């Protein structure tokens, strides 16, 4: 699955039935039927799964607009199907581009975002894309009369908090002291609040906007960049990865196909169940086991030839904290010269080292969600994807 949008066409170039977002030449409202959907961020890791899931599992869909800053070449193959797929290269921070893409659509699934906890982008850029971009999506719905909006939020809007408090098998109502300092969770929390507050706003035509937010825990599956990074790191280290986090720290994970399915299902059900679902948040969950971040990754990397070496005596936690702090310092010092953005920094260490797992059935109760993929399927699909990567250790 395409992840980085790498190799995508340049700004303004075409893939399939492609449009460059603009209020003048973008898709017009009348062109799209009742069942038109917009998948914003539709070329990202999750977005691609959402797009494919919509095409496979939404029989009422007649048109799909895939809106993204970087369009993936895989969109080409979608143009031969029965659904009219329009790829729109655009930027969520540009209100007019978003409005042009949204005009006349029935529902918007907003999965576009800057996912950065490594210091690659500035806090201002993260805020602009995640918060201003979401404002633009909401305003586009209001101005153009699109009534249904599904927002991809994150577990990070809740935690883990900077105090390291565990969130153990919590649900949407579990009290937790959410304290956000890092630009990414701050931006996701603000954007989620905007989406929920917009529920009930009058859209063009006089009807109310219906919104909800889905909060995935750590997503895994085909196309997961960090899994790819760990795999390649393991290959470089002679087929070994070194345990850094105690096995007792549980980290919530959810399969990308199930996250996509939840988006598709709630988008479908928003109209019928507006009173119940509107303004609500839902954690994304499935039957993936509760494990530490590293042990969970080994479910896939193990069968691909890597092994996890226990290093608690070699690398005590204080040493990891020191390394993480050193990485942060190096990033700051080197910033004028180059971008140094390793996986380990004080924030990622704190997240990886704090238990955060969910146990809920809210999505099942509210809109009938059941995971589409069993744990065995999710695992097999992810292993096959890792094995297919170039340079597999197998
Ligand atoms: N990856 C994970 O574990 C989790 C992700 N999420 C959320 O899910 C959503 C999707 O995340 P991923 O697929 O993992 O990330 P991703 O980086 O693979 O996908 C994000 C997509 O948004 C697009 N995008 C970025 N800036 C844009 C802009 N200015 N205008 C238009 N499009 C833009 C990117 O080109 C990319 O295709 C994000 O909102 C993220 O916050 C939530 C929880 C966990
Ligand atoms: C200490 C390292 C030794 O192996 C391990 C570092 C792992 C981290 C890079 C990841 C651990 C937890 C991840 C985050 C978590 O899954 C929650 C997330 C939700 C999102 O919305 C975006 C991604 C992320 C912040 C995710 C990022 C990578 C980790 C910090």
Coordinates of C-alpha atoms and ligand atoms in Angstrom, one line a residue:
X1 CA 0.0 0.0 0.0
X2 CA 1.3 3.4 -0.8
X3 CA 2.2 5.3 2.3
X4 CA 4.2 8.4 1.7
X5 CA 2.5 9.5 -1.4
X6 CA 6.0 9.1 -2.7
X7 CA 6.2 8.8 -6.5
X8 CA 2.9 10.6 -6.6
X9 CA 2.2 13.0 -9.4
X10 CA 3.5 16.6 -8.9
X11 CA 1.1 19.4 -8.0
X12 CA -1.4 19.9 -10.7
X13 CA -0.6 16.7 -12.6
X14 CA -3.1 14.0 -13.3
X15 CA -3.7 10.5 -12.1
X16 CA -6.8 8.9 -13.6
X17 CA -9.8 11.2 -13.5
X18 CA -7.9 13.8 -11.6
X19 CA -8.6 17.3 -10.8
X20 CA -6.6 20.1 -9.3
X21 CA -8.7 21.6 -6.5
X22 CA -10.0 25.0 -7.4
X23 CA -13.3 26.7 -7.0
X24 CA -13.3 27.3 -10.8
X25 CA -12.4 23.9 -12.2
X26 CA -13.1 21.6 -9.2
X27 CA -16.0 19.2 -9.2
X28 CA -19.3 21.0 -9.2
X29 CA -22.1 20.2 -6.8
X30 CA -24.5 19.1 -9.4
X31 CA -22.1 16.6 -10.9
X32 CA -22.1 14.5 -7.8
X33 CA -25.0 12.4 -6.5
X34 CA -26.4 11.7 -3.1
X35 CA -23.9 9.0 -2.5
X36 CA -20.8 11.0 -3.2
X37 CA -18.0 10.9 -0.5
X38 CA -14.8 12.8 0.0
X39 CA -11.9 11.0 1.5
X40 CA -9.5 13.7 2.7
X41 CA -6.0 12.4 3.2
X42 CA -7.1 9.4 1.1
X43 CA -3.6 8.6 -0.1
X44 CA -2.1 8.2 3.4
X45 CA -1.6 4.9 5.3
X46 CA -5.1 4.9 6.7
X47 CA -6.6 6.9 3.9
X48 CA -5.7 4.3 1.2
X49 CA -7.4 1.6 3.3
X50 CA -10.5 3.9 3.7
X51 CA -10.7 4.5 0.0
X52 CA -10.4 0.8 -0.9
X53 CA -12.9 -0.1 1.8
X54 CA -15.4 2.5 0.5
X55 CA -15.1 1.0 -3.0
X56 CA -15.4 -2.6 -1.8
X57 CA -18.0 -2.3 1.0
X58 CA -20.2 0.7 0.2
X59 CA -22.8 -0.4 -2.4
X60 CA -24.6 2.9 -2.4
X61 CA -21.5 4.8 -3.4
X62 CA -21.6 6.3 -6.9
X63 CA -18.7 8.8 -6.6
X64 CA -15.6 9.1 -4.5
X65 CA -13.3 12.1 -4.4
X66 CA -9.8 11.4 -3.0
X67 CA -8.4 14.6 -1.8
X68 CA -4.7 14.7 -0.8
X69 CA -1.6 16.8 -0.9
X70 CA 0.3 13.9 -2.5
X71 CA -1.7 11.6 -4.8
X72 CA -0.6 8.0 -5.0
X73 CA 0.0 6.3 -8.4
X74 CA -2.2 3.4 -7.2
X75 CA -5.3 5.6 -7.7
X76 CA -4.8 4.8 -11.4
X77 CA -6.1 1.3 -11.0
X78 CA -9.3 2.5 -9.4
X79 CA -10.6 4.4 -12.4
X80 CA -11.8 1.3 -14.2
X81 CA -14.3 0.3 -11.5
X82 CA -18.0 1.1 -11.4
X83 CA -17.6 4.0 -8.9
X84 CA -16.5 7.3 -10.4
X85 CA -13.2 8.1 -8.6
X86 CA -11.9 11.6 -8.8
X87 CA -8.4 12.3 -7.4
X88 CA -8.0 15.8 -6.3
X89 CA -4.6 17.2 -5.4
X90 CA -5.1 19.8 -2.8
X91 CA -4.1 21.2 0.5
X92 CA -6.4 21.2 3.6
X93 CA -4.9 24.5 4.7
X94 CA -6.3 26.2 1.6
X95 CA -9.9 26.9 2.3
X96 CA -10.9 27.4 -1.3
X97 CA -9.4 24.0 -2.3
X98 CA -11.2 22.2 0.4
X99 CA -14.5 23.9 -0.5
X100 CA -14.1 23.0 -4.1
X101 CA -13.5 19.3 -3.3
X102 CA -16.3 19.1 -0.8
X103 CA -19.1 20.9 -2.7
X104 CA -22.0 18.6 -3.4
X105 CA -20.7 15.6 -1.5
X106 CA -22.9 13.6 0.9
X107 CA -20.2 12.8 3.5
X108 CA -16.6 13.8 4.2
X109 CA -14.2 11.4 5.9
X110 CA -11.4 13.7 7.1
X111 CA -8.2 11.6 7.6
X112 CA -5.8 14.2 6.3
X113 CA -3.2 15.2 8.9
X114 CA 0.4 15.8 9.8
X115 CA 1.4 12.8 11.9
X116 CA 4.6 13.9 13.5
X117 CA 5.9 13.1 16.9
X118 CA 9.6 13.1 15.8
X119 CA 10.2 16.8 15.3
X120 CA 10.2 16.7 11.5
X121 CA 7.7 19.6 11.1
X122 CA 7.5 22.8 13.1
X123 CA 4.7 23.1 15.7
X124 CA 3.3 25.9 13.5
X125 CA 3.0 23.6 10.5
X126 CA 1.4 20.8 12.6
X127 CA -1.1 23.3 13.9
X128 CA -1.8 24.7 10.5
X129 CA -2.5 21.3 8.9
X130 CA -4.3 19.6 11.7
X131 CA -6.2 22.5 13.3
X132 CA -6.7 25.1 10.5
X133 CA -7.1 22.3 8.0
X134 CA -9.9 20.8 10.1
X135 CA -11.5 24.2 10.4
X136 CA -11.4 24.5 6.6
X137 CA -13.1 21.1 6.3
X138 CA -15.9 22.1 8.7
X139 CA -16.4 25.4 7.0
X140 CA -16.5 23.8 3.6
X141 CA -19.3 21.4 4.8
X142 CA -21.2 24.4 6.2
X143 CA -20.8 26.6 3.2
X144 CA -21.5 23.9 0.6
X145 CA -24.3 22.0 2.4
X146 CA -22.5 18.7 3.1
X147 CA -24.2 17.3 6.2
X148 CA -22.0 14.4 7.4
X149 CA -18.5 14.6 8.6
X150 CA -16.3 11.8 10.1
X151 CA -13.0 13.0 11.7
X152 CA -10.0 10.7 12.3
X153 CA -8.9 11.8 15.7
X154 CA -6.4 9.8 17.8
X155 CA -6.0 8.1 21.2
X156 CA -3.4 10.8 21.7
X157 CA -6.2 13.4 22.4
X158 CA -6.6 11.5 25.7
X159 CA -3.2 10.3 26.4
X160 CA -0.8 9.0 27.6
X161 CA -0.3 12.2 29.6
X162 CA 3.0 13.7 30.4
X163 CA 2.7 12.4 34.0
X164 CA 2.9 8.8 32.7
X165 CA -0.5 7.8 34.2
X166 CA -1.6 4.4 32.9
X167 CA -4.9 4.2 31.0
X168 CA -5.7 0.5 31.4
X169 CA -8.5 -1.0 29.3
X170 CA -10.3 2.4 29.4
X171 CA -13.3 3.5 27.4
X172 CA -14.7 6.7 26.1
X173 CA -16.0 7.6 29.6
X174 CA -13.0 6.7 31.7
X175 CA -11.8 9.7 33.6
X176 CA -8.2 10.5 32.7
X177 CA -6.1 13.6 33.2
X178 CA -5.4 14.5 29.6
X179 CA -2.5 16.9 29.6
X180 CA -1.1 17.9 26.2
X181 CA 2.2 19.5 25.6
X182 CA 3.5 18.1 22.4
X183 CA 2.3 19.9 19.2
X184 CA 0.8 16.7 17.7
X185 CA -1.6 15.6 20.5
X186 CA -2.4 19.3 21.1
X187 CA -3.4 19.8 17.5
X188 CA -5.5 16.6 17.4
X189 CA -7.3 17.6 20.6
X190 CA -8.1 21.0 19.3
X191 CA -9.2 19.7 16.0
X192 CA -11.4 17.0 17.6
X193 CA -13.0 19.7 19.8
X194 CA -13.8 21.8 16.7
X195 CA -15.4 18.9 15.0
X196 CA -17.6 17.9 17.9
X197 CA -18.6 21.6 18.5
X198 CA -19.6 21.8 14.9
X199 CA -22.2 19.1 15.3
X200 CA -25.6 20.6 14.9
X201 CA -24.4 23.7 13.0
X202 CA -26.7 24.7 10.2
X203 CA -25.3 24.0 6.7
X204 CA -26.2 25.6 3.5
X205 CA -29.8 24.5 2.8
X206 CA -30.8 24.8 6.5
X207 CA -30.2 21.3 7.7
X208 CA -27.9 20.4 10.7
X209 CA -24.3 19.2 10.3
X210 CA -23.7 15.8 11.9
X211 CA -20.2 15.1 13.0
X212 CA -18.3 12.4 15.0
X213 CA -14.7 11.6 15.8
X214 CA -13.0 8.2 15.7
X215 CA -9.9 7.8 17.9
X216 CA -7.6 5.0 16.7
X217 CA -5.0 3.6 19.1
X218 CA -1.7 2.8 17.4
X219 CA -2.6 1.6 13.9
X220 CA -0.7 -1.2 12.3
X221 CA -1.0 -3.1 9.0
X222 CA 0.0 -3.0 5.4
X223 CA 1.7 0.3 4.7
X224 CA 2.7 1.1 8.2
X225 CA 5.8 3.3 7.9
X226 CA 7.1 2.8 11.5
X227 CA 6.8 -1.0 11.2
X228 CA 8.8 -0.7 7.9
X229 CA 11.5 1.3 9.8
X230 CA 11.8 -1.2 12.6
X231 CA 12.0 -4.0 10.1
X232 CA 14.8 -2.4 8.2
X233 CA 16.6 -1.4 11.4
X234 CA 16.4 -5.1 12.5
X235 CA 17.9 -6.2 9.2
X236 CA 20.7 -3.7 9.6
X237 CA 21.4 -5.1 13.1
X238 CA 21.8 -8.6 11.8
X239 CA 18.2 -9.7 12.4
X240 CA 18.0 -8.4 15.9
X241 CA 16.0 -5.7 17.7
X242 CA 16.7 -4.7 21.2
X243 CA 14.0 -4.5 23.9
X244 CA 13.9 -1.0 25.3
X245 CA 10.4 -1.0 27.0
X246 CA 9.4 -3.5 29.7
X247 CA 7.0 -6.2 28.4
X248 CA 4.5 -5.3 31.1
X249 CA 3.7 -1.9 29.5
X250 CA 0.7 -2.5 27.3
X251 CA 0.1 -0.4 24.2
X252 CA -3.2 -0.3 22.4
X253 CA -3.1 -1.3 18.7
X254 CA -5.7 -1.7 16.0
X255 CA -5.6 -3.1 12.5
X256 CA -5.8 -0.6 9.7
X257 CA -8.5 -2.5 7.9
X258 CA -10.7 -2.4 11.0
X259 CA -10.1 1.3 11.5
X260 CA -11.0 1.9 7.8
X261 CA -14.1 -0.3 8.2
X262 CA -15.2 1.7 11.3
X263 CA -14.9 4.9 9.2
X264 CA -17.0 3.5 6.4
X265 CA -19.6 2.1 8.7
X266 CA -20.1 5.3 10.7
X267 CA -20.2 7.4 7.6
X268 CA -23.0 5.2 6.3
X269 CA -24.9 5.3 9.6
X270 CA -24.5 9.0 10.4
X271 CA -27.7 9.9 8.6
X272 CA -30.0 7.3 10.2
X273 CA -28.5 7.6 13.7
X274 CA -27.7 11.3 13.7
X275 CA -29.3 11.9 17.2
X276 CA -27.2 9.1 18.8
X277 CA -23.9 9.3 16.9
X278 CA -23.7 13.1 16.2
X279 CA -21.2 14.8 18.4
X280 CA -19.8 11.6 19.8
X281 CA -16.3 10.1 20.1
X282 CA -15.4 6.5 19.5
X283 CA -12.2 4.6 20.2
X284 CA -11.2 2.4 17.3
X285 CA -10.8 -1.2 18.6
X286 CA -10.6 -4.8 17.5
X287 CA -9.4 -8.1 18.8
X288 CA -5.7 -7.3 18.5
X289 CA -4.0 -8.6 21.7
X290 CA -2.8 -6.3 24.5
X291 CA 1.0 -6.3 24.4
X292 CA 3.9 -3.9 24.8
X293 CA 4.7 -1.9 21.6
X294 CA 7.8 -4.0 20.9
X295 CA 6.2 -7.4 21.6
X296 CA 3.3 -6.5 19.4
X297 CA 5.6 -5.6 16.5
X298 CA 7.3 -8.9 17.0
X299 CA 4.1 -10.7 16.1
X300 CA 4.9 -9.7 12.5
X301 CA 8.6 -9.2 12.5
X302 CA 9.3 -12.5 14.3
X303 CA 7.9 -14.6 11.5
X304 CA 9.9 -12.4 9.1
X305 CA 13.2 -13.5 10.6
X306 CA 13.8 -10.9 13.4
X307 CA 14.2 -11.6 17.1
X308 CA 13.9 -9.3 20.1
X309 CA 16.9 -9.3 22.3
X310 CA 16.3 -8.7 26.0
X311 CA 18.5 -5.7 27.1
X312 CA 17.2 -4.6 30.5
X313 CA 20.5 -5.0 32.2
X314 CA 22.4 -3.4 29.3
X315 CA 19.9 -0.5 28.8
X316 CA 18.3 0.7 32.0
X317 CA 15.5 3.2 31.7
X318 CA 17.6 6.1 32.8
X319 CA 20.0 5.4 30.0
X320 CA 17.2 5.5 27.5
X321 CA 16.0 8.8 28.9
X322 CA 19.5 10.1 28.5
X323 CA 19.7 8.9 24.9
X324 CA 16.3 10.4 24.2
X325 CA 17.3 13.8 25.7
X326 CA 20.6 13.6 23.7
X327 CA 18.6 13.0 20.5
X328 CA 16.4 16.1 21.3
X329 CA 19.5 18.2 21.9
X330 CA 21.1 17.0 18.7
X331 CA 18.0 17.7 16.8
X332 CA 18.0 21.3 18.1
X333 CA 21.7 21.8 17.5
X334 CA 21.7 20.3 14.0
X335 CA 18.4 22.0 12.9
X336 CA 20.2 24.8 11.0
X337 CA 22.2 22.2 9.0
X338 CA 20.1 19.1 8.6
X339 CA 17.0 17.4 9.9
X340 CA 17.8 14.9 12.6
X341 CA 14.6 13.1 13.6
X342 CA 15.2 9.6 15.1
X343 CA 12.4 7.5 16.5
X344 CA 13.6 7.9 20.0
X345 CA 12.9 11.2 21.7
X346 CA 11.6 12.1 25.2
X347 CA 8.0 12.1 23.9
X348 CA 8.0 8.8 22.0
X349 CA 9.8 7.2 24.9
X350 CA 7.1 8.4 27.3
X351 CA 4.3 7.2 25.0
X352 CA 5.9 3.8 24.4
X353 CA 6.6 3.4 28.2
X354 CA 3.1 4.2 29.5
X355 CA 0.3 1.7 29.4
X356 CA -2.6 2.9 27.2
X357 CA -5.2 0.3 26.2
X358 CA -8.9 0.6 25.4
X359 CA -11.7 -1.8 26.1
X360 CA -15.0 -0.6 24.8
X361 CA -18.1 -1.6 22.8
X362 CA -19.4 1.9 22.2
X363 CA -19.1 1.7 18.4
X364 CA -20.9 -1.7 18.4
X365 CA -23.7 -0.3 20.5
X366 CA -24.1 3.0 18.6
X367 CA -23.7 1.9 15.0
X368 CA -23.3 -1.8 14.9
X369 CA -19.5 -2.0 14.4
X370 CA -17.9 -5.4 14.5
X371 CA -14.3 -5.8 13.4
X372 CA -14.2 -7.0 9.8
X373 CA -10.8 -8.7 10.2
X374 CA -10.1 -11.2 13.0
X375 CA -6.8 -10.9 14.8
X376 CA -5.5 -13.9 12.8
X377 CA -6.4 -12.3 9.5
X378 CA -4.9 -8.9 10.6
X379 CA -1.7 -10.7 11.6
X380 CA -1.5 -12.8 8.5
X381 CA -2.1 -9.8 6.2
X382 CA 0.5 -7.7 8.0
X383 CA 3.1 -10.5 8.0
X384 CA 2.6 -11.0 4.2
X385 CA 3.1 -7.3 3.7
X386 CA 6.4 -7.3 5.7
X387 CA 7.6 -10.5 3.9
X388 CA 6.9 -8.8 0.5
X389 CA 9.2 -6.0 1.4
X390 CA 12.4 -5.8 -0.5
X391 CA 15.3 -7.4 1.4
X392 CA 13.1 -9.7 3.5
X393 CA 15.1 -11.7 6.0
X394 CA 13.2 -14.8 5.0
Ligands
LIG1 N1 -0.8 6.1 12.3 C1 -1.4 6.0 13.5 O1 -1.0 5.1 14.3 C2 -2.5 6.9 13.8 C3 -3.0 7.9 13.0 N2 -4.1 8.7 13.4 C4 -4.7 9.7 12.6 O2 -5.1 9.1 11.4 C5 -4.9 10.0 10.3 C6 -4.2 9.4 9.2 O3 -2.9 9.0 9.7 P1 -1.9 8.1 8.8 O4 -2.6 7.5 7.7 O5 -1.2 7.3 9.8 O6 -0.9 9.2 8.3 P2 -0.3 9.5 6.8 O7 0.7 10.5 7.0 O8 0.0 8.2 6.2 O9 -1.6 10.1 6.1 C7 -2.0 11.4 6.2 C8 -2.3 11.9 4.8 O10 -2.7 13.3 4.9 C9 -2.1 13.9 3.8 N3 -1.9 15.3 4.1 C10 -1.0 15.8 5.0 N4 -1.0 17.2 4.9 C11 -2.0 17.5 4.1 C12 -2.5 18.7 3.6 N5 -2.0 19.9 4.0 N6 -3.5 18.7 2.7 C13 -4.0 17.6 2.3 N7 -3.6 16.4 2.7 C14 -2.6 16.3 3.6 C15 -0.8 13.2 3.5 O11 -0.4 13.5 2.2 C16 -1.2 11.8 3.8 O12 -1.6 11.2 2.6 C17 -4.3 11.3 10.8 O13 -5.2 12.3 11.1 C18 -3.7 10.8 12.2 O14 -3.6 11.8 13.1 C19 -4.7 8.4 14.6 C20 -4.3 7.5 15.5 C21 -3.1 6.6 15.2
LIG2 C1 11.6 3.5 22.6 C2 11.7 2.8 21.2 C3 12.5 1.6 21.3 O1 12.2 0.5 20.4 C4 10.3 2.6 20.7 C5 9.7 3.9 20.1 C6 8.3 3.6 19.6 C7 7.6 4.9 19.2 C8 8.2 5.4 17.9 C9 6.1 4.6 19.0 C10 5.5 4.0 20.4 C11 4.1 4.5 20.4 C12 3.8 5.1 19.1 C13 2.7 6.1 19.0 C14 1.4 5.5 19.5 O2 1.1 4.3 18.8 C15 0.2 6.5 19.4 C16 0.2 7.3 18.1 C17 -1.0 7.8 17.7 C18 -1.1 8.7 16.7 O3 -2.1 9.3 16.5 C19 0.1 8.9 15.8 C20 1.2 8.0 16.0 C21 1.5 7.7 17.5 C22 1.9 9.0 18.1 C23 2.5 6.6 17.5 C24 3.9 7.1 17.0 C25 5.1 6.2 17.3 C26 5.2 5.7 18.7 C27 5.5 6.9 19.6

